[in-house]
CSV table of C-alpha atoms in Angstrom, one decimal:
chain,number,residue,atom,x,y,z
W,1,MET,CA,266.7,33.4,-92.7
W,2,VAL,CA,265.0,37.2,-93.3
W,3,PHE,CA,264.3,38.9,-90.0
W,4,TYR,CA,261.6,41.4,-90.4
W,5,PHE,CA,261.0,44.6,-88.0
W,6,GLU,CA,258.3,47.1,-87.5
W,7,SER,CA,259.3,50.9,-87.3
W,8,ALA,CA,257.1,53.2,-85.2
W,9,THR,CA,256.4,56.8,-85.5
W,10,GLU,CA,255.2,59.6,-82.9
W,11,ASN,CA,251.8,60.3,-82.1
W,12,ASP,CA,250.9,64.1,-81.2
W,13,ASP,CA,251.7,63.5,-77.5
W,14,GLY,CA,255.6,62.6,-78.5
W,15,ILE,CA,254.8,59.0,-77.5
W,16,LEU,CA,256.2,56.4,-79.9
W,17,LYS,CA,253.7,53.9,-81.1
W,18,PRO,CA,253.6,51.3,-84.0
W,19,SER,CA,253.5,53.2,-87.5
W,20,PHE,CA,250.3,51.5,-88.3
W,21,LEU,CA,248.4,53.3,-85.6
W,22,SER,CA,250.0,56.6,-86.5
W,23,SER,CA,248.0,59.4,-88.0
W,24,LYS,CA,251.0,61.6,-88.7
W,25,LEU,CA,252.7,59.2,-91.2
W,26,THR,CA,251.3,61.2,-94.3
W,27,ASN,CA,248.0,59.4,-94.6
W,28,HIS,CA,249.3,55.8,-94.4
W,29,CYS,CA,247.9,55.7,-90.7
W,30,ALA,CA,246.5,52.0,-91.5
W,31,GLU,CA,249.8,50.4,-92.8
W,32,LYS,CA,252.7,49.2,-91.1
W,33,VAL,CA,256.2,50.5,-92.0
W,34,LEU,CA,258.3,47.2,-92.6
W,35,ILE,CA,262.1,46.9,-91.9
W,36,TYR,CA,263.9,43.8,-93.2
W,37,MET,CA,267.3,42.3,-93.5
W,38,GLY,CA,268.9,39.1,-94.2
W,39,ARG,CA,271.0,36.6,-92.3
W,40,ASP,CA,274.1,36.8,-93.9
W,41,LYS,CA,275.9,37.9,-97.2
W,42,PHE,CA,274.4,35.1,-99.2
W,43,GLU,CA,270.8,35.9,-98.0
W,44,ASN,CA,271.7,39.6,-99.3
W,45,GLU,CA,271.9,38.1,-102.5
W,46,ASN,CA,268.4,37.1,-102.6
W,47,LEU,CA,267.2,40.6,-101.2
W,48,ILE,CA,269.2,42.2,-104.0
W,49,GLU,CA,267.6,40.1,-106.6
W,50,HIS,CA,264.1,40.0,-105.4
W,51,GLY,CA,263.8,43.4,-103.7
W,52,TRP,CA,260.4,45.6,-104.5
W,53,ASP,CA,260.4,49.0,-106.3
W,54,GLN,CA,258.9,50.1,-102.9
W,55,ASP,CA,262.2,49.4,-100.9
W,56,VAL,CA,264.8,51.6,-99.9
W,57,TRP,CA,268.3,49.9,-99.3
W,58,PHE,CA,270.5,51.0,-96.1
W,59,HIS,CA,274.2,50.5,-95.3
W,60,VAL,CA,276.8,51.8,-93.1
W,61,ASP,CA,279.3,53.9,-95.2
W,62,LYS,CA,282.8,52.5,-95.8
W,63,ILE,CA,282.6,49.5,-93.6
W,64,SER,CA,280.7,45.9,-93.5
W,65,SER,CA,277.3,45.8,-92.3
W,66,ALA,CA,273.9,43.9,-93.0
W,67,HIS,CA,271.8,45.2,-95.7
W,68,VAL,CA,268.9,46.8,-94.2
W,69,TYR,CA,265.6,47.6,-96.4
W,70,LEU,CA,262.7,49.7,-95.5
W,71,ARG,CA,259.6,48.8,-97.4
W,72,MET,CA,257.7,52.1,-98.2
W,73,PRO,CA,253.9,52.0,-97.7
W,74,ASP,CA,251.9,53.4,-100.5
W,75,GLY,CA,252.2,57.4,-101.0
W,76,MET,CA,255.8,57.5,-99.1
W,77,SER,CA,258.5,58.7,-101.3
W,78,TRP,CA,262.3,57.6,-100.7
W,79,ASP,CA,263.6,61.3,-100.5
W,80,ALA,CA,260.8,62.2,-97.8
W,81,ILE,CA,261.0,59.3,-95.5
W,82,PRO,CA,259.7,60.8,-92.1
W,83,GLU,CA,262.9,61.5,-89.9
W,84,ASN,CA,262.0,59.1,-87.0
W,85,ILE,CA,261.5,56.2,-89.6
W,86,LEU,CA,264.9,57.0,-90.9
W,87,ILE,CA,266.7,57.1,-87.5
W,88,ASP,CA,264.9,53.6,-86.9
W,89,ALA,CA,266.6,52.2,-90.0
W,90,GLY,CA,269.9,53.8,-89.4
W,91,GLN,CA,270.1,52.6,-85.8
W,92,LEU,CA,269.3,48.9,-87.0
W,93,THR,CA,271.7,49.1,-89.5
W,94,LYS,CA,274.4,50.6,-87.5
W,95,ALA,CA,273.6,47.8,-84.7
W,96,ASN,CA,274.1,45.2,-87.1
W,97,SER,CA,277.6,46.0,-88.0
W,98,ILE,CA,280.3,44.4,-86.2
W,99,ASP,CA,282.6,47.3,-86.5
W,100,GLY,CA,279.6,50.0,-86.9
W,101,ASN,CA,278.1,49.0,-83.6
W,102,LYS,CA,281.1,49.9,-81.7
W,103,LEU,CA,281.9,53.4,-83.2
W,104,ASN,CA,280.2,56.5,-82.8
W,105,ASN,CA,279.6,59.2,-85.5
W,106,GLN,CA,278.5,56.8,-88.3
W,107,THR,CA,277.0,57.5,-91.9
W,108,ILE,CA,274.5,55.5,-93.0
W,109,LEU,CA,273.8,55.4,-96.9
W,110,TYR,CA,270.5,54.9,-98.5
W,111,THR,CA,269.1,54.6,-101.9
W,112,PRO,CA,266.1,53.3,-103.7
W,113,TRP,CA,266.5,49.3,-104.2
W,114,ALA,CA,266.3,49.9,-107.9
W,115,ASN,CA,269.6,52.0,-107.8
W,116,LEU,CA,271.4,48.9,-106.7
W,117,LYS,CA,273.8,47.8,-109.2
W,118,LYS,CA,275.4,44.0,-109.3
W,119,THR,CA,278.1,43.4,-111.9
W,120,PRO,CA,280.0,40.4,-112.8
W,121,GLY,CA,282.9,39.8,-110.5
W,122,MET,CA,281.4,41.1,-107.6
W,123,GLU,CA,281.7,39.4,-104.4
W,124,THR,CA,278.6,37.8,-103.0
W,125,GLY,CA,276.2,40.6,-101.2
W,126,GLN,CA,278.4,43.2,-102.6
W,127,VAL,CA,276.7,46.0,-104.6
W,128,THR,CA,277.2,49.5,-106.4
W,129,PHE,CA,275.0,52.0,-107.4
W,130,HIS,CA,273.7,53.0,-110.9
W,131,LYS,CA,273.4,56.6,-110.0
W,132,GLN,CA,275.4,58.3,-107.1
W,133,ASN,CA,273.1,61.2,-107.1
W,134,LEU,CA,270.2,58.9,-105.7
W,135,VAL,CA,272.1,58.1,-102.7
W,136,LYS,CA,271.3,59.9,-99.4
W,137,LYS,CA,272.7,59.7,-96.1
W,138,VAL,CA,271.8,59.6,-92.6
W,139,PHE,CA,274.0,60.4,-89.7
W,140,ILE,CA,273.9,58.2,-86.5
W,141,ARG,CA,275.9,59.9,-83.7
W,142,GLU,CA,275.8,56.7,-81.4
W,143,ARG,CA,273.7,53.5,-80.7
W,144,ASN,CA,270.4,54.3,-78.9
W,145,ASN,CA,269.6,51.2,-77.1
W,146,GLU,CA,265.8,52.5,-76.8
W,147,ILE,CA,265.4,52.1,-80.2
W,148,VAL,CA,267.4,49.0,-80.9
W,149,ASN,CA,265.5,47.4,-78.4
W,150,ARG,CA,262.0,48.7,-79.3
W,151,LEU,CA,262.9,47.4,-83.0
W,152,ASN,CA,264.1,44.0,-81.6
W,153,LYS,CA,260.7,43.3,-79.9
W,154,THR,CA,258.9,43.4,-83.2
W,155,ARG,CA,261.4,40.9,-84.9
W,156,VAL,CA,259.9,38.1,-86.7
W,157,GLU,CA,262.2,35.4,-88.3
W,158,ARG,CA,261.0,33.7,-91.5
W,159,ASN,CA,263.2,30.6,-92.6
W,160,ASN,CA,263.8,30.8,-96.2
W,161,PRO,CA,260.9,32.9,-97.6
W,162,ASP,CA,259.8,32.7,-101.2
W,163,LEU,CA,261.0,36.1,-102.1
W,164,ALA,CA,260.6,35.7,-105.7
W,165,ALA,CA,256.8,34.5,-105.5
W,166,GLU,CA,256.2,37.0,-103.0
W,167,LYS,CA,257.3,39.7,-105.7
W,168,VAL,CA,255.5,38.4,-108.4
W,169,ALA,CA,252.3,38.3,-106.1
W,170,LYS,CA,253.3,42.0,-105.4
W,171,GLN,CA,253.5,42.9,-109.0
W,172,ARG,CA,250.1,41.0,-110.0
W,173,GLU,CA,248.5,43.2,-107.3
W,174,LEU,CA,250.0,46.6,-108.6
W,175,LYS,CA,249.0,45.4,-112.3
W,176,GLN,CA,245.3,44.6,-110.9
W,177,ALA,CA,245.1,47.8,-109.1
W,178,GLN,CA,246.2,49.6,-112.2
W,179,ARG,CA,243.9,48.0,-114.3
W,180,LEU,CA,241.0,48.9,-112.0
W,181,MET,CA,242.1,52.3,-112.0
W,182,GLU,CA,242.2,52.6,-115.7
W,183,LYS,CA,238.7,50.9,-115.7
W,184,LYS,CA,237.5,53.6,-113.2
W,185,LEU,CA,239.0,56.6,-115.5
W,186,ARG,CA,237.5,55.2,-118.6
W,187,GLN,CA,234.0,54.8,-116.9
W,188,GLU,CA,234.3,58.5,-115.3
W,189,GLU,CA,235.3,59.7,-119.0
W,190,GLU,CA,232.4,57.9,-120.6
W,191,ALA,CA,230.0,59.5,-117.9
W,192,ARG,CA,231.6,62.9,-118.7
W,193,LYS,CA,231.1,62.4,-122.6
W,194,LYS,CA,227.5,61.2,-121.9
W,195,GLU,CA,226.5,64.2,-119.5
W,196,TYR,CA,228.1,66.7,-122.1
W,197,ALA,CA,226.1,65.2,-125.0
W,198,ARG,CA,223.1,65.4,-122.8
W,199,LEU,CA,223.7,69.1,-121.9
W,200,ALA,CA,224.3,69.7,-125.6
W,201,GLU,CA,221.1,68.3,-126.6
W,202,LEU,CA,219.2,70.1,-124.0
W,203,ARG,CA,220.9,73.3,-125.2
W,204,SER,CA,220.2,72.7,-128.8
W,205,TYR,CA,216.2,71.7,-127.9
W,206,LYS,CA,216.2,75.1,-125.9
W,207,GLY,CA,217.5,76.9,-128.9
W,208,VAL,CA,214.7,75.3,-131.0
W,209,VAL,CA,212.1,76.3,-128.4
W,210,ASP,CA,213.4,80.0,-128.3
W,211,ASP,CA,213.2,80.1,-132.1
W,212,GLU,CA,209.4,78.9,-132.2
W,213,GLU,CA,208.5,81.2,-129.4
W,214,GLY,CA,210.2,84.1,-131.2
W,215,MET,CA,208.6,83.3,-134.6
W,216,LYS,CA,205.2,83.2,-132.6
W,217,SER,CA,205.7,86.4,-131.0
W,218,ASN,CA,206.7,88.1,-134.5
W,219,LYS,CA,203.6,86.7,-136.0
W,220,HIS,CA,201.3,88.2,-133.2
W,221,ARG,CA,202.9,91.4,-133.5
W,222,ALA,CA,202.3,91.4,-137.2
W,223,GLU,CA,198.7,90.5,-136.8
W,224,ASP,CA,198.6,93.3,-134.3
W,225,SER,CA,200.0,95.8,-136.5
W,226,ASP,CA,197.6,94.7,-139.4
W,227,ASP,CA,194.5,95.1,-137.2
W,228,ASP,CA,195.7,98.8,-136.5
W,229,TYR,CA,196.0,99.6,-140.0
W,230,PHE,CA,192.5,98.4,-141.0
W,231,MET,CA,191.1,100.0,-138.1
């Protein structure tokens, strides 16, 4: 079982609304900001294995908690996530820790999915990091029921989703988008080359015409000079 939630962002009036309706989310106004987590440590293993490069992992520091993931929309950087979305993810992570939910002043760690490291001998659902300098922290002073309740209202449960197939489909989509972008760039480059050649040909033609006009002008001046001499 995987649980999916939708984050929210603030509009210009300070009113929370779903992020896919927001114009403040650095140009992702038509995209949802997805947060998801597994039901238990066994589900966490699947999430660790089949995460996306766009995913950011959240966990309460030093105590057991759910592995919560934020799936960033295109254009968002993991080290520049809007603060209110960070708080949403942090609150959800704290709320899904048996001990952390009862305690105030909790530190939530977060890092890109690609920085998660799984080594032989680790317990089910346990991870460490490839690079410690790619781990950031968000501080949650206390549980905010308003935020947690808002997120829970968006919760959707999916029983045994095919995470591997979904990842493959996403990778194909990204490769297709990359191919289309490369094709567009090639076409634009060809168009630039053709335009450059056309302008070069025009300049060359203009140079020939200017030379011919110059020769005619010189001839007329010479004829005028001869006429003056015989007069």
